[in-house]
Every structure is written in C-alpha cells, then in structure tokens.
CSV table of C-alpha atoms and ligand atoms in Angstrom, one decimal:
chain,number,residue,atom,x,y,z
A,1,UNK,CA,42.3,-1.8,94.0
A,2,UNK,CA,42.6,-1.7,90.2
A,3,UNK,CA,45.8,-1.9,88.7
A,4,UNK,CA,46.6,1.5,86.1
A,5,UNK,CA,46.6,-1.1,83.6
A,6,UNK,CA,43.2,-2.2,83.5
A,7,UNK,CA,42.5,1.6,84.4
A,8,UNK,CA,44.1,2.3,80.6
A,9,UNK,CA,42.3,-0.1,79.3
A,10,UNK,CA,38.8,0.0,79.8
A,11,UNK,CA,39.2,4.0,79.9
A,12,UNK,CA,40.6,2.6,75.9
A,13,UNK,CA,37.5,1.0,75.6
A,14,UNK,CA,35.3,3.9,77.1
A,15,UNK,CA,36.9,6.4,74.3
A,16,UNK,CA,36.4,4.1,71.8
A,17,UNK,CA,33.4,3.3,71.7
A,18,UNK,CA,32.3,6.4,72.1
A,19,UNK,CA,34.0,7.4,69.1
A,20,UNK,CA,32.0,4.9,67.3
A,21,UNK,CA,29.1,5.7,68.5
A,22,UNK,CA,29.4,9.7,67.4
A,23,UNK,CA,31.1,8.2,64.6
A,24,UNK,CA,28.5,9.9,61.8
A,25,UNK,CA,26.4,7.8,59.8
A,26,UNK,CA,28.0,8.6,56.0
A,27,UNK,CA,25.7,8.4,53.1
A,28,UNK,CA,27.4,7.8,49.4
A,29,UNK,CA,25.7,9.8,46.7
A,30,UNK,CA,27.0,8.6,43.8
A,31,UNK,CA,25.6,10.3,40.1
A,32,UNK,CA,26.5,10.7,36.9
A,33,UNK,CA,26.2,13.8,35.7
A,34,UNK,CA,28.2,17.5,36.2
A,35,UNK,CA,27.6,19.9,39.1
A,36,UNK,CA,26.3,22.2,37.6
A,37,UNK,CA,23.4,20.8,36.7
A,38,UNK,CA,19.7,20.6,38.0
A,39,UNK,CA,20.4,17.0,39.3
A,40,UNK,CA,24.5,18.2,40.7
A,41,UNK,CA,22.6,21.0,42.4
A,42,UNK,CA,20.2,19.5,43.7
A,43,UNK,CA,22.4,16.4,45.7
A,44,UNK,CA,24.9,19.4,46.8
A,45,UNK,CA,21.7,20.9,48.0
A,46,UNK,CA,20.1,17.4,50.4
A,47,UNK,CA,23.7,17.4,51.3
A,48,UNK,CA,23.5,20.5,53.4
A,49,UNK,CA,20.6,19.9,54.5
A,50,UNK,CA,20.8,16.4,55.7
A,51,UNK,CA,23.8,17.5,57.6
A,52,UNK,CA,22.3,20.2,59.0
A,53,UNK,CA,19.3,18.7,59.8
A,54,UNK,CA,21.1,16.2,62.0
A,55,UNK,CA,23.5,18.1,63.5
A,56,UNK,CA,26.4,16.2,61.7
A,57,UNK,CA,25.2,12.7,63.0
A,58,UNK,CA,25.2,12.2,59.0
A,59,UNK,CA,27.8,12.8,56.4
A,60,UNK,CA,26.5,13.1,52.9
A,61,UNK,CA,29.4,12.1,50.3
A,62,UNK,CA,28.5,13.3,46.4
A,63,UNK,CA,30.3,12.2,44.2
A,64,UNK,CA,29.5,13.7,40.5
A,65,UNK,CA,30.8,12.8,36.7
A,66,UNK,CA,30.9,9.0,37.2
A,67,UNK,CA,33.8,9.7,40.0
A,68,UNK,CA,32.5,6.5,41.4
A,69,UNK,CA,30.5,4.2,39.3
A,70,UNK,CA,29.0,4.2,35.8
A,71,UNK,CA,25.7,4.5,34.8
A,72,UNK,CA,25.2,0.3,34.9
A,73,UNK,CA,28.0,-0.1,37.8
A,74,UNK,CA,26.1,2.3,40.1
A,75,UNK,CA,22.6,0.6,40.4
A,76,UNK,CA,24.5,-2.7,41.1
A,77,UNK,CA,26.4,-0.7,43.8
A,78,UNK,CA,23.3,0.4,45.1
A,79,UNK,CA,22.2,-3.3,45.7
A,80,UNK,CA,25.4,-4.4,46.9
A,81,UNK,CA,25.3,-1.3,49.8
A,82,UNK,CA,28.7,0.3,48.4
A,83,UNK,CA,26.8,2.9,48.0
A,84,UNK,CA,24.0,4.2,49.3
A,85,UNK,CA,22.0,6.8,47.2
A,86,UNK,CA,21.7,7.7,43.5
A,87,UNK,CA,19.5,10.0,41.0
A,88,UNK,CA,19.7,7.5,38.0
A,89,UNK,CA,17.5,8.8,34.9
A,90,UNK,CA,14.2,6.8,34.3
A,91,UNK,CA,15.3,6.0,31.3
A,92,UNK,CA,18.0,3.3,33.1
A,93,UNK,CA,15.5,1.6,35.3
A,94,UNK,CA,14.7,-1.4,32.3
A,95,UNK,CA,18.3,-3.6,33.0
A,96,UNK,CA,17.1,-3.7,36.5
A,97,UNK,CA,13.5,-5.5,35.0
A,98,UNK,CA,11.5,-2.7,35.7
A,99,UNK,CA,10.5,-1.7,32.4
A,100,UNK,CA,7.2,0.4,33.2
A,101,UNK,CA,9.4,3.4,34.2
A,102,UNK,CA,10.6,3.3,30.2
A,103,UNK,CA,6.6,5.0,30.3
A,104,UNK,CA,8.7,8.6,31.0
A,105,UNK,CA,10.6,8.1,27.6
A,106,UNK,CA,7.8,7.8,25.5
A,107,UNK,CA,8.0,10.4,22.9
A,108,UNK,CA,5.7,13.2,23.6
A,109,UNK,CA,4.0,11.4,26.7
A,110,UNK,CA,4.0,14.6,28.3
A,111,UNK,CA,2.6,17.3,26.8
A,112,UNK,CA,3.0,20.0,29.7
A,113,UNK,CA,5.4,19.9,32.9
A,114,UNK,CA,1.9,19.7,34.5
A,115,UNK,CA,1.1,16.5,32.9
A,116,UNK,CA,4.5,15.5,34.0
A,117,UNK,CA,3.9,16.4,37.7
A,118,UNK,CA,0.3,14.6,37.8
A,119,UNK,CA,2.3,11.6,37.5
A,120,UNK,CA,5.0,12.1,39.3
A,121,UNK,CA,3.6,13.4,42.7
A,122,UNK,CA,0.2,11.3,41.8
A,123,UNK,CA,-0.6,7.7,42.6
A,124,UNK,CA,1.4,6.7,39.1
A,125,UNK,CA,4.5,7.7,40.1
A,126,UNK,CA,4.3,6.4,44.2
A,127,UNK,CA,3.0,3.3,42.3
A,128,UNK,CA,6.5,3.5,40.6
A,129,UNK,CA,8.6,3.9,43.3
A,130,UNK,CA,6.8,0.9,44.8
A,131,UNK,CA,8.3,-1.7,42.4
A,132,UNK,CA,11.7,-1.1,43.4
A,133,UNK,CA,11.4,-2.5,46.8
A,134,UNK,CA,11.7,-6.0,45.4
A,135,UNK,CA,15.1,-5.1,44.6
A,136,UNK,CA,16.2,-4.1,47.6
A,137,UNK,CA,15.8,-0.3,46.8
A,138,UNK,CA,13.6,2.3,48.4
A,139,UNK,CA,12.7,5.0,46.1
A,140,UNK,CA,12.5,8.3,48.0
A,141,UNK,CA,11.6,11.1,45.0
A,142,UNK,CA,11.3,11.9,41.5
A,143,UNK,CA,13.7,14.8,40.3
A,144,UNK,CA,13.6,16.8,37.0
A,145,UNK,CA,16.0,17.5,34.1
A,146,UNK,CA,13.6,18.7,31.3
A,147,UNK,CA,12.6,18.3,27.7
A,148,UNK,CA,15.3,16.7,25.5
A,149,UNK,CA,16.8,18.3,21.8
A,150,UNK,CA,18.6,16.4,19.5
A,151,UNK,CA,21.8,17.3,18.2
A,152,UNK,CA,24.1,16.0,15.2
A,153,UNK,CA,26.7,17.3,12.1
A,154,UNK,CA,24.2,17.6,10.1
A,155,UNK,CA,21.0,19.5,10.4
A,156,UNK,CA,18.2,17.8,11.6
A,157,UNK,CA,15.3,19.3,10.4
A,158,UNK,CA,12.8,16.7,8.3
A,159,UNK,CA,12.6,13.3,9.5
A,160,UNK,CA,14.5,11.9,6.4
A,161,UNK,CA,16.9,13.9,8.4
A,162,UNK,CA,18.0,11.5,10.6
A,163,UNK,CA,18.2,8.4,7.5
A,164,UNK,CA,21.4,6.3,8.7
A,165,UNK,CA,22.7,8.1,11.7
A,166,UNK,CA,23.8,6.3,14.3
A,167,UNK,CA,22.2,8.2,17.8
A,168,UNK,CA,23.6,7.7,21.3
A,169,UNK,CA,21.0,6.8,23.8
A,170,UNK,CA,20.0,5.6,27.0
A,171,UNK,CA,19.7,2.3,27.9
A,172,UNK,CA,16.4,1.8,27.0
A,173,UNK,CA,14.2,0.1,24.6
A,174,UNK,CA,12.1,2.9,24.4
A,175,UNK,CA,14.3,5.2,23.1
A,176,UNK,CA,16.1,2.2,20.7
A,177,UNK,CA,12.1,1.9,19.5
A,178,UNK,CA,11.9,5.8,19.0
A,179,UNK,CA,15.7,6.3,17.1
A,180,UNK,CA,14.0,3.4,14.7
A,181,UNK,CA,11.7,5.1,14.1
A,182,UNK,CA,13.0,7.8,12.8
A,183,UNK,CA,15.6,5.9,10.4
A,184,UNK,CA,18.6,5.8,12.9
A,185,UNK,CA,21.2,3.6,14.7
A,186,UNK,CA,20.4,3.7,18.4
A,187,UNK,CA,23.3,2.9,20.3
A,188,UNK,CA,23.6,2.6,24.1
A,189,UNK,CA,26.1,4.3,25.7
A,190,UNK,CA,26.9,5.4,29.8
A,191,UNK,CA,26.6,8.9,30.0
A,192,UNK,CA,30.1,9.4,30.7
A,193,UNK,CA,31.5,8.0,27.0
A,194,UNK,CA,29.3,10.0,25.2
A,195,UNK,CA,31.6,13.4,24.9
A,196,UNK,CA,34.1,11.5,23.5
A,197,UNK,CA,32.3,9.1,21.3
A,198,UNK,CA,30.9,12.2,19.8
A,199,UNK,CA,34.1,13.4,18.7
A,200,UNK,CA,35.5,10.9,17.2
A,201,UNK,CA,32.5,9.9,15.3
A,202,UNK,CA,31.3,6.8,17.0
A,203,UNK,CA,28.2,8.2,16.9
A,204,UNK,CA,26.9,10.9,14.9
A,205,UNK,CA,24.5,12.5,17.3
A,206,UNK,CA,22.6,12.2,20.5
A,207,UNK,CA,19.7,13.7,22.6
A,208,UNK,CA,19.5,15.4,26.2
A,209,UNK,CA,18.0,18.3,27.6
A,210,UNK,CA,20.6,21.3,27.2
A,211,UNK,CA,21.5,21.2,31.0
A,212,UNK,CA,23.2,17.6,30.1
A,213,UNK,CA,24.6,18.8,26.4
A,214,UNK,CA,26.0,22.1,27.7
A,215,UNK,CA,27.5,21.0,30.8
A,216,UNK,CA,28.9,17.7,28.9
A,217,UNK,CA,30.0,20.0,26.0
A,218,UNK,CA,28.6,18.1,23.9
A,219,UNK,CA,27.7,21.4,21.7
A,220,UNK,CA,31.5,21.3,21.0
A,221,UNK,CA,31.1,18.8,18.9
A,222,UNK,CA,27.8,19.1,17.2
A,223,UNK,CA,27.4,21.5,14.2
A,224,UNK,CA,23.2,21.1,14.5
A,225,UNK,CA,21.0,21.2,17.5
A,226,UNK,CA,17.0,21.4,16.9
A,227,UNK,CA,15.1,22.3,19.9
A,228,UNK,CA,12.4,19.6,19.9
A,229,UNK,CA,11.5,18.8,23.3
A,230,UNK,CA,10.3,15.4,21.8
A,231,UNK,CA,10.3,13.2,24.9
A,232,UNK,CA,11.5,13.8,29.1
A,233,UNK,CA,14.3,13.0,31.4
A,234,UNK,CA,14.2,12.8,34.3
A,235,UNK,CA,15.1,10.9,37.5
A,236,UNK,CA,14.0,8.7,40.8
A,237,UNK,CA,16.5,9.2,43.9
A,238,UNK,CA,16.9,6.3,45.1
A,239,UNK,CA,18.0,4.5,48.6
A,240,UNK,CA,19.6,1.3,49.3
A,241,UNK,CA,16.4,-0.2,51.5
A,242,UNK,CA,18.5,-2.2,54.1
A,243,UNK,CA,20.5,1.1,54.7
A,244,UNK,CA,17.1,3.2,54.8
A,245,UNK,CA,15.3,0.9,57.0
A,246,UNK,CA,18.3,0.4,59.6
A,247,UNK,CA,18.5,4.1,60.1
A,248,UNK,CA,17.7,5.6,63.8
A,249,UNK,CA,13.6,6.7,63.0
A,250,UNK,CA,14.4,10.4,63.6
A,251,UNK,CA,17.9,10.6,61.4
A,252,UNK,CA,15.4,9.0,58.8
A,253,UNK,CA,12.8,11.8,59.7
A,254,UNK,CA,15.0,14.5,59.6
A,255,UNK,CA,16.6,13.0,56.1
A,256,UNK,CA,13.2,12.4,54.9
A,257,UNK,CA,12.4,16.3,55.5
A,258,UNK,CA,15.7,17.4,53.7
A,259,UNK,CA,15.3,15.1,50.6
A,260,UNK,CA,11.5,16.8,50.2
A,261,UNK,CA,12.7,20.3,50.6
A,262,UNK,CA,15.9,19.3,48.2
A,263,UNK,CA,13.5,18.4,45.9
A,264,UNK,CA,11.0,21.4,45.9
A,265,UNK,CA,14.7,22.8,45.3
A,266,UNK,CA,15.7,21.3,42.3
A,267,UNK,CA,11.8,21.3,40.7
A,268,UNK,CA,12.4,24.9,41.1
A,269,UNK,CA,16.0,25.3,39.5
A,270,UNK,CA,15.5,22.5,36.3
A,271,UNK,CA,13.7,24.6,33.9
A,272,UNK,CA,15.9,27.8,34.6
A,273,UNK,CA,18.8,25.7,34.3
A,274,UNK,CA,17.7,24.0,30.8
A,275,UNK,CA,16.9,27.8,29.4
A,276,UNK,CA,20.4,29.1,30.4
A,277,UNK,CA,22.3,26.7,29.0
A,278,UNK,CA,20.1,26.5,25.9
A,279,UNK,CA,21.3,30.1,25.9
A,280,UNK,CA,24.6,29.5,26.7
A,281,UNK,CA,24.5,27.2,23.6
A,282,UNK,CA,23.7,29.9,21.3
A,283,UNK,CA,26.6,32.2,22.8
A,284,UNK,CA,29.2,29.7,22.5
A,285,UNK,CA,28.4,29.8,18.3
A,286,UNK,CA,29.7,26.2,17.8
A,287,UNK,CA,26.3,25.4,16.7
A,288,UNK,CA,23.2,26.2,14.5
A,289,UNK,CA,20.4,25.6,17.3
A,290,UNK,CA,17.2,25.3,15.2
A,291,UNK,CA,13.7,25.3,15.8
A,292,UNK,CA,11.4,23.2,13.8
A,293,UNK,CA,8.1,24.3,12.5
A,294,UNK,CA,5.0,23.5,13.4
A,295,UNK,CA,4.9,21.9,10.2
A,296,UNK,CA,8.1,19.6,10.7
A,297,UNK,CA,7.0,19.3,14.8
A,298,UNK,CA,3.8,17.4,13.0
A,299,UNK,CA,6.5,15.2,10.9
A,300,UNK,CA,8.3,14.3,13.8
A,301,UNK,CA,5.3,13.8,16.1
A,302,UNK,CA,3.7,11.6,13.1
A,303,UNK,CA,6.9,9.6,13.2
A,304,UNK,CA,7.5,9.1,16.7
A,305,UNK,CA,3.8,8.1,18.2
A,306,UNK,CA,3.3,4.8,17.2
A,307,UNK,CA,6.0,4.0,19.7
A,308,UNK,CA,3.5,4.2,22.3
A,309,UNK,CA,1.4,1.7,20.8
A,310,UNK,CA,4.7,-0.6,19.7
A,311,UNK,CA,6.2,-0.3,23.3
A,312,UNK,CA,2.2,-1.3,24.9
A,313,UNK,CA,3.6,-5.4,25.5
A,314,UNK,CA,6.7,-3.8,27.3
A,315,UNK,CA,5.2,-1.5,29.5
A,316,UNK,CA,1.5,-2.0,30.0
A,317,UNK,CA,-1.4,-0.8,28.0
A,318,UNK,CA,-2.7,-0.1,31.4
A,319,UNK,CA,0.2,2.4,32.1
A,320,UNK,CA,0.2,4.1,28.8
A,321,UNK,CA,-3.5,4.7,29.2
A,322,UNK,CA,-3.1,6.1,33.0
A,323,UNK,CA,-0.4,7.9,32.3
A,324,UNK,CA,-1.8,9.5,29.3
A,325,UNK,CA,-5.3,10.1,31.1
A,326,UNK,CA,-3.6,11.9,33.8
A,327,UNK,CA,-1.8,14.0,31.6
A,328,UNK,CA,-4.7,14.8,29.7
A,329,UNK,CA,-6.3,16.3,33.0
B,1,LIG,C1,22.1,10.3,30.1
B,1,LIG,O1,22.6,9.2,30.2
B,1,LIG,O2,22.0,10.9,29.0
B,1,LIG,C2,21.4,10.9,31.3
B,1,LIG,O3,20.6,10.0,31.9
B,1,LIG,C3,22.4,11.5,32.3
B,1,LIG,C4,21.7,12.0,33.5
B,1,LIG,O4,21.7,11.4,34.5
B,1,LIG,O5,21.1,13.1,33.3
C-alpha cells in the first residue's frame, strides 16, 4: 500500500509538470521605436492576435522605446535567444554583414509605394529574408514606416543648404554616402539618443518619416522641416530561427497566420499614420515644414543619385538593377 508520502509526492510531480507543460510559450518583442507608431501598432496588433490565435498557449511580450535593448544590442539579443522577435529598420541590417538590404536606403530607389511593394512581397525581398538564415535568424515579414523628411535649425531648402551640418543617421553606409553627398556630417546614432542629441546640438539635424519625428518630438527641437520624401524606411520582422523552428508546427501555423494579417494591418495604418503626424507637426507651430520645388526636388535628386552608382561594390550592381527594374514596372 503506498505510503501518503509518496502519494504527495508524485501527485507534486503530476501538478508540476503539468504546470509546465500549460506553461505558455512567451515570445519577447523587443523594438525601438514609440507606440504609437505604424511599427508600435502593428507588434500590439500580432500581439493580440498570436494570443488569440492560440488560445493563450503563447504570450507575446512588447517591449517599445528601447525598454529592452538598443538599436545594436537588440539584433545581438536576437542571436543570443534573449529575445526572440524584433522589427529593426533595413537601414540596420549592414553591422550584421548583410549589406544588400542598405538597397532600401538608396535615395529615391523607390519612386511609388508600388515600386516599394514589388520588392517587398516579390522574389527580391523573399530573396532578402533568405540571407538572414545564416545568422541564425528567420525573417518572417517586411513592415512599413514611409518616406523620410529632413529636418534642422536652419532651413533646408537648396542643397548648399545642408554645407557643414552634422546629420544623425542610421547605421548605414548608405545613408553616410548620401549625407556626403550633400555636404554634411553623417553621424550614427541609436534611435533612442537622437531626441536628446538634437537638443543639445550634437547634431544639427536628422531624417525620418514624420511618424518617427513626431512621436520622438524631434519637431521640438527643429526650427526647419522640408518634406522631401528623398529615400524609405522601413523594416523586416524578424525571428530568432532556433526558437521558430522548435515551435509546435501548428503554434507556428497559427503565429504564421497572425504575423500576415498583423501585417496587412500595419501596411494599411503607415501612410495614414505619416500624414497625421506630418499634420500634427504643422499644428504644434514649433516648426516651418517646407516643401521644396520641383525645381530644388531636381537639385536634391541631382545631388543624391550618384549614390546608387557609388554604393554598386557594396550592394550589388545586380541588386540596384533588379530592384530598380522592378520598380520601374
Ligand atoms: C531610426 O533609427 O531612425 C529608425 O530606424 C527607428 C525605427 O525603427 O523606425
């Protein structure tokens, strides 16, 4: 006859392991940028739906603003499974080695959001997502902020404009090539200092899309804003690929399913979210927001192409040419 003892304990066991096993599987979204924001939206968005669509067997954990990592720190997290999704911009993919998705930065690469989503949901982009597997990361979607302004003290209306100022950007050489190339300082900063390094003068300016610049208030402290749309951010979600891969096939399914409808969610919000807080901009007062002519957009343009041709032994001629094939469609 069993002793109560033994009775207690494996009835111990029993409940714990049960425990475990209903335990839910959490997933760590870690990004950068505010809530409010086509990218904030669209995590809080796969986060109800990937609970939802497993019936709680998955907790989605976002954590916005650089609560958790850093623009550099995160994609190391990533590989190190301390987390185990992000949205990084494309524009951070190049400190990884995978300099081809510095293509999106190129300045007026895109000329339409349809040229844009040729790539993105075409062979070019899948190719993309591809070349992260090496790393240890599965790449599950591209999301979209929008067209970028600059912004500084000063107006920014000729190219001569911009002689001297030192321009906050994104790590990548792309964007360093395309700053040059208009007579400034690029320097590289995470997302997360740029507010401040803005105020106090460390840089002069910057450029974003006005979802980013509003919701950062970066408009606080910048007199001029001029409504360019010169080059496009935007961003892969991303997976850690042991994590992915280890997941029960239909929790994978059903999170497969809620990342693609999150993101026929946030394709849907990113423009309307750029235009109201371009708006929201204006009604704030704090700064002149400009829009160049179609002779100075020729000025700029003139300046800023021949960083397609100068960035060819970075990214691939190959690329540039598909990319800009497909967008010619
Ligand atoms: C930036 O660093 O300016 C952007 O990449 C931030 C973001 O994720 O939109």
């Amino acid at each position: 006859m069993m002793n109560l003892k033994s009775l207690l304990f494996i009835l111990a066991v029993a409940l714990s392991t049960s425990a475990l096993a209903q335990a839910p599987i959490v997933i760590k979204f870690s990004h950068v940028v505010a809530v409010d924001t086509p990218k904030g939206q669209a995590a809080e968005r796969f986060k109800e739906l990937a609970e939802k669509a497993t019936k709680g067997r998955v907790k989605v954990e976002v954590y916005p603003n650089s609560q958790l990592y850093k623009d550099k720190e995160e994609l190391e997290a990533l590989q190190l499974g301390a987390v185990q999704m992000l949205a990084p911009s494309l524009a951070k993919f190049g400190p990884l080695g995978i300099k081809e998705f510095e293509a999106f930065d190129l300045p007026y690469i895109f000329p339409s959001k349809t040229a844009l989503y040729n790539v993105t949901e075409g062979p070019i982009g899948k190719g993309l997502l591809k070349k992260l597997e090496p790393k240890g990361i599965s790449g599950l979607a591209f999301w979209h902020n929008g067209f970028k302004i600059m912004s500084a003290n000063r107006p920014l209306h000729a190219v001569s404009d911009f002689k001297g100022l030192k321009m906050r950007i994104q790590s990548s050489k792309v964007l360093e090539a395309q700053m040059r190339a208009l007579g400034a300082n690029p320097q590289v900063l995470a997302f997360s200092e740029v507010y401040q390094a803005l105020q106090t003068g460390v840089v002069d300016g910057t450029e974003n899309p006005p979802s980013n610049m509003y919701t950062q208030k970066m408009h606080e402290v910048q007199k001029h804003l001029t409504v360019s749309n010169h080059g496009y951010l935007g961003y892969a979600v991303i997976v850690n690929k042991k994590f992915w891969d280890g997941l029960p096939a239909d929790i994978r399914t059903a999170l497969e399913k809620a990342m693609a409808d999150a993101t026929t969610y946030e394709k849907a919000i990113a423009q309307r979210d750029n235009d109201i807080a371009l708006d929201m901009i204006k009604k704030a007062g704090k700064t002149e927001v400009y829009n160049p002519s179609v002779k100075e957009q020729a000025e700029w343009r003139k300046a800023m192409m021949p960083v397609q041709k100068e960035m060819e032994s970075r990214i691939g001629k190959e690329l540039i040419s598909a990319i800009n094939k497909e967008a010619s469609k």
